[in-house]
Short mmCIF file of C-alpha atoms in Angstrom, two decimals:
data_model
loop_
_atom_site.label_atom_id
_atom_site.label_comp_id
_atom_site.label_asym_id
_atom_site.label_seq_id
_atom_site.Cartn_x
_atom_site.Cartn_y
_atom_site.Cartn_z
CA MET O 117 -0.34 0.09 0.00
CA PRO O 118 1.42 3.28 -0.66
CA LYS O 119 2.81 5.11 2.03
CA ARG O 120 0.43 8.46 2.35
CA ILE O 121 1.73 11.87 2.14
CA CYS O 122 0.07 14.44 3.71
CA ILE O 123 0.87 18.11 2.82
CA ILE O 124 0.90 19.56 6.15
CA SER O 125 0.53 23.78 7.25
CA LEU O 126 0.89 24.42 10.67
CA ILE O 127 1.66 26.84 13.22
CA ILE O 128 4.87 26.29 15.31
CA LEU O 129 3.84 26.19 19.14
CA LEU O 130 5.92 27.52 21.87
CA SER O 131 5.75 24.11 23.47
CA SER O 132 7.28 21.91 20.31
CA ILE O 133 9.67 24.69 18.92
CA GLY O 134 10.47 26.89 21.68
CA TYR O 135 8.74 30.09 19.77
CA ALA O 136 5.65 31.40 19.85
CA GLN O 137 5.34 31.71 15.66
CA SER O 138 3.82 35.45 13.82
CA ASP O 139 0.43 34.15 12.32
CA LYS O 140 2.05 35.29 9.03
CA ILE O 141 4.55 32.65 8.94
CA LYS O 142 3.78 29.37 7.83
CA ILE O 143 5.61 26.19 7.77
CA LYS O 144 5.07 23.38 5.23
CA SER O 145 6.66 20.25 4.66
CA GLU O 146 5.22 16.69 3.53
CA ASN O 147 6.69 14.69 6.78
CA LEU O 148 7.40 16.56 9.80
CA LYS O 149 8.70 13.76 11.60
CA GLU O 150 11.71 15.27 13.15
CA SER O 151 14.86 14.07 12.32
CA ASN O 152 17.40 16.21 13.51
CA TYR O 153 19.24 16.09 10.27
CA LEU O 154 21.31 19.60 10.25
CA LYS O 155 23.93 19.60 12.30
CA ALA O 156 25.45 22.97 11.72
CA ASP O 157 26.64 25.41 14.50
CA ASP O 158 23.93 28.05 15.10
CA PHE O 159 26.24 30.76 14.47
CA TYR O 160 26.55 30.13 10.67
CA LEU O 161 22.69 29.63 10.95
CA THR O 162 21.73 32.66 12.61
CA HIS O 163 24.67 34.58 10.60
CA TYR O 164 24.13 33.68 7.00
CA LEU O 165 20.16 32.98 6.87
CA TYR O 166 19.21 36.58 8.51
CA ILE O 167 21.24 38.41 6.32
CA ASP O 168 21.00 36.10 3.20
CA LEU O 169 16.92 35.50 3.67
CA PHE O 170 15.54 38.50 5.26
CA LEU O 171 17.77 41.43 5.00
CA ARG O 172 19.29 40.59 1.49
CA GLU O 173 16.64 42.32 -1.33
CA GLY O 174 14.87 43.87 1.22
CA LEU O 175 13.03 40.47 1.40
CA PHE O 176 11.77 40.73 4.89
CA PRO O 177 13.91 43.18 7.08
CA GLU O 178 10.87 43.58 9.68
CA ALA O 179 11.06 40.19 11.27
CA SER O 180 11.40 39.97 14.71
CA PRO O 181 13.91 37.43 15.96
CA GLU O 182 10.85 35.43 17.43
CA GLU O 183 10.07 35.11 13.36
CA VAL O 184 13.22 34.86 12.65
CA SER O 185 13.82 31.83 15.24
CA SER O 186 10.96 29.99 14.70
CA ILE O 187 12.15 29.39 10.85
CA LEU O 188 15.64 28.53 12.01
CA ASN O 189 14.22 26.10 14.77
CA ALA O 190 12.09 24.46 11.78
CA LEU O 191 14.67 24.19 9.63
CA LYS O 192 16.82 22.29 11.97
CA LYS O 193 14.41 19.89 13.41
CA TYR O 194 12.92 19.06 9.97
CA ILE O 195 15.33 19.52 7.22
CA SER O 196 17.43 16.42 5.87
CA ILE O 197 18.28 14.80 2.82
CA GLU O 198 14.61 12.90 2.61
CA ASN O 199 12.34 15.94 3.27
CA LYS O 200 12.38 19.18 2.19
CA LEU O 201 10.85 22.61 3.90
CA ASP O 202 8.38 24.77 2.36
CA ILE O 203 7.79 28.35 4.07
CA GLU O 204 5.17 30.95 3.53
CA ILE O 205 5.47 34.78 4.66
CA GLU O 206 2.92 37.40 3.97
CA LYS O 207 3.56 39.97 2.83
CA PRO O 208 0.73 42.33 3.01
CA GLY O 209 -0.45 44.29 -0.58
CA LYS O 210 2.19 41.48 -2.33
CA ARG O 211 2.62 38.11 -3.02
CA ASN O 212 3.37 36.14 -0.33
CA TYR O 213 7.47 35.53 0.17
CA LEU O 214 8.10 31.49 -0.16
CA ILE O 215 11.63 29.48 0.55
CA ARG O 216 12.03 26.32 0.49
CA PHE O 217 15.08 24.50 1.88
CA VAL O 218 16.72 21.44 0.36
CA ILE O 219 19.39 19.16 1.58
CA LEU O 220 21.35 18.23 -1.49
CA LYS O 221 24.13 15.07 -1.13
CA LYS O 222 26.38 15.13 -4.03
CA ASP O 223 28.40 12.20 -5.83
CA ASP O 224 31.22 12.87 -4.01
CA GLY O 225 29.56 13.09 -0.41
CA THR O 226 29.37 16.73 -0.77
CA GLU O 227 26.70 18.17 0.80
CA LEU O 228 24.54 21.50 0.56
CA LEU O 229 21.90 23.54 1.59
CA ILE O 230 20.06 25.06 -0.45
CA ALA O 231 17.57 27.76 0.07
CA PHE O 232 15.15 28.67 -3.71
CA THR O 233 12.75 31.72 -3.07
CA ASN O 234 10.16 33.18 -5.30
CA TRP O 235 12.33 36.93 -5.18
CA SER O 236 12.88 37.74 -9.30
CA THR O 237 16.17 39.30 -8.85
CA LYS O 238 15.40 40.76 -12.39
CA GLU O 239 12.53 41.95 -11.70
CA LYS O 240 12.24 42.78 -8.20
CA ILE O 241 9.08 41.04 -7.41
CA PHE O 242 7.93 38.02 -5.73
CA GLU O 243 7.28 35.55 -8.69
CA LYS O 244 3.58 33.39 -7.89
CA GLU O 245 5.89 30.38 -7.21
CA ILE O 246 9.09 29.10 -6.61
CA LYS O 247 10.80 28.12 -9.99
CA ILE O 248 13.98 26.72 -9.65
CA GLU O 249 14.85 27.02 -13.36
CA ASN O 250 14.12 30.42 -13.09
CA ASP O 251 16.68 33.62 -11.76
CA SER O 252 15.85 33.67 -8.83
CA TYR O 253 17.40 34.58 -5.81
CA THR O 254 18.80 30.88 -4.09
CA ARG O 255 21.78 30.52 -1.76
CA TRP O 256 23.81 27.83 -1.08
CA TYR O 257 26.18 26.77 1.47
CA PHE O 258 28.48 23.91 1.70
CA LEU O 259 27.89 21.50 4.93
CA ASN O 260 30.69 19.92 6.89
CA GLY O 261 30.01 18.71 10.46
CA ASP O 262 28.89 21.83 11.98
CA LYS O 263 30.04 23.87 9.49
CA MET O 264 28.31 25.76 7.19
CA THR O 265 29.82 27.84 4.74
CA TYR O 266 28.54 30.03 1.57
CA ARG O 267 30.09 29.24 -1.53
CA LYS O 268 31.57 32.49 -1.91
CA ASP O 269 33.29 32.30 1.52
CA MET O 270 35.21 28.97 0.15
CA SER O 271 38.47 29.35 0.85
CA ASN O 272 39.18 27.88 -2.70
CA GLU O 273 37.41 31.03 -3.70
CA ASN O 274 39.52 33.57 -1.94
CA ASP O 275 43.32 34.86 -2.57
CA TYR O 276 44.05 34.97 1.79
CA SER O 277 47.51 36.26 0.25
CA ASP O 278 45.73 39.46 -0.87
CA MET O 279 43.61 40.64 1.96
CA THR O 280 43.44 43.16 4.70
CA LYS O 281 44.39 41.43 7.79
CA SER O 282 40.45 42.36 9.02
CA ASP O 283 39.11 40.51 5.69
CA LEU O 284 41.84 38.17 6.38
CA ALA O 285 40.35 37.26 10.08
CA ASN O 286 36.39 37.38 8.78
CA ALA O 287 37.51 34.92 6.55
CA TYR O 288 39.05 32.44 9.04
CA LEU O 289 35.49 32.81 10.98
CA PHE O 290 33.73 32.06 8.12
CA ASP O 291 35.40 29.49 5.67
CA GLU O 292 35.24 25.70 6.13
CA LEU O 293 38.74 24.53 7.58
CA PRO O 294 38.26 24.09 11.36
CA GLU O 295 42.40 24.70 11.72
CA ASN O 296 41.34 28.24 10.38
CA ASP O 297 39.47 28.91 13.62
CA LEU O 298 42.94 29.08 15.61
CA GLU O 299 44.33 31.90 13.47
CA ILE O 300 41.08 34.66 14.21
CA LYS O 301 42.05 36.14 17.54
CA SER O 302 46.07 36.39 16.74
CA THR O 303 44.91 37.99 13.60
CA ILE O 304 42.07 40.37 15.23
CA ASP O 305 45.00 41.47 18.36
CA ASN O 306 47.88 41.94 15.66
CA ILE O 307 45.21 44.48 14.04
CA LEU O 308 43.92 46.21 17.26
CA ASN O 309 47.74 46.61 18.63
CA GLU O 310 48.59 49.12 15.61
CA SER O 311 48.73 52.54 16.39
CA ASP O 312 47.89 53.97 13.25
CA LEU O 313 44.51 52.04 12.83
CA ASN O 314 41.77 54.64 11.15
CA VAL O 315 38.17 55.00 12.29
CA SER O 316 36.62 52.50 9.81
CA ASP O 317 39.69 49.66 10.31
CA ASN O 318 39.39 49.65 14.32
CA ILE O 319 35.34 49.52 13.83
CA MET O 320 35.36 46.85 11.49
CA ALA O 321 38.41 44.93 13.72
CA ASN O 322 36.14 44.90 16.86
CA LEU O 323 33.18 44.00 14.90
CA VAL O 324 34.75 41.04 14.07
CA LEU O 325 35.77 40.56 17.58
CA LEU O 326 32.42 40.78 18.33
CA LYS O 327 31.61 37.83 16.09
CA TYR O 328 34.23 35.47 17.16
CA GLN O 329 33.06 36.09 20.92
CA ILE O 330 29.72 35.10 19.15
CA PHE O 331 30.99 31.92 17.88
CA GLN O 332 32.92 30.98 20.59
CA ARG O 333 30.10 31.38 22.90
CA GLU O 334 31.66 34.18 25.50
CA ASN O 335 28.89 35.86 26.35
CA GLU O 336 30.16 38.34 29.10
CA SER O 337 32.70 39.49 26.86
CA LEU O 338 30.56 39.71 24.37
CA ILE O 339 27.76 42.05 26.30
CA LYS O 340 31.52 44.35 27.09
CA GLN O 341 32.06 44.40 22.85
CA THR O 342 28.61 45.37 21.98
CA GLU O 343 28.34 48.24 24.52
CA TYR O 344 32.13 49.02 23.06
CA LEU O 345 30.99 49.55 19.75
CA ASN O 346 28.24 51.51 20.65
CA ASP O 347 30.37 53.85 21.96
CA LEU O 348 32.59 53.75 19.02
CA PHE O 349 29.50 54.39 16.53
CA GLU O 350 28.52 57.14 19.08
CA THR O 351 31.20 58.76 19.42
CA ASN O 352 32.46 58.75 15.41
CA LYS O 353 28.68 59.57 14.52
CA TYR O 354 30.07 62.15 12.05
CA GLU O 355 32.29 60.34 10.61
CA PRO O 356 31.52 59.34 6.88
CA ASN O 357 31.46 56.13 5.25
CA LEU O 358 30.29 54.04 8.43
CA ARG O 359 27.04 53.49 7.30
CA GLY O 360 28.22 50.09 6.10
CA LEU O 361 29.60 49.10 8.89
CA LYS O 362 26.83 49.90 11.46
CA MET O 363 24.20 48.24 9.28
CA ALA O 364 26.59 44.81 9.81
CA PHE O 365 26.57 45.84 13.46
CA ASP O 366 23.20 45.94 13.78
CA ALA O 367 22.49 42.75 12.10
CA THR O 368 25.12 41.43 14.23
CA LYS O 369 22.95 42.94 17.65
CA PHE O 370 19.90 40.73 15.70
CA GLN O 371 21.79 37.71 15.63
CA ILE O 372 23.21 38.03 19.14
CA GLU O 373 19.20 37.83 20.09
CA LEU O 374 18.70 34.90 17.92
CA MET O 375 21.52 32.72 20.04
CA LYS O 376 19.65 33.45 23.16
#
């Protein structure tokens, strides 16, 4: 007898996922048996997926930490090689925002987490449905144990010899090589010990340090570091060319909320 497959739309309750979900978010799957297959560290999930699927392209920048967390927790619980996960987010006055998560295992054993959406990067609109063959907004990440790496952050995509020290420390933090994690703190320390750092380089290095503290779960240190960066931005609020760094800092503070 063929296995009966039901498409289930559900609002995930506090008791089952840890966060109350907004009425405007629906989570759909063909099989909601908990697999806990996805082992990627929360640091990568909260960094990449919040920035890539909520902030970039202005897809859902108004999302609350609770709304983002409900999606990430569902992803961790229910996604597997055999089971995709569909998200539908209500967008008043527009077509709804659709995200489909799948895990793909290639013939060489490489595993990828792929997020397909119905956002047309060309037309700047939400299409009626996800059309994978179209040029819709898609992000994919390499999975390796608890590591999760965006394709352009892979070590073979970057020339580390040509990077500034801040960019190098950031590359070490997000690449797929665990051995490079050991080089992050010393690289940042070398930057911050320089006597002639300009404002933007100083803030950039301190932002990477804050990210590293989140990664290491150094909760007391990251609270102090957040306060220090708040003071740095306030002190230099009339300094030109800090808008991008301030946006990165705001996204990082949101990530801290997601990690709680």
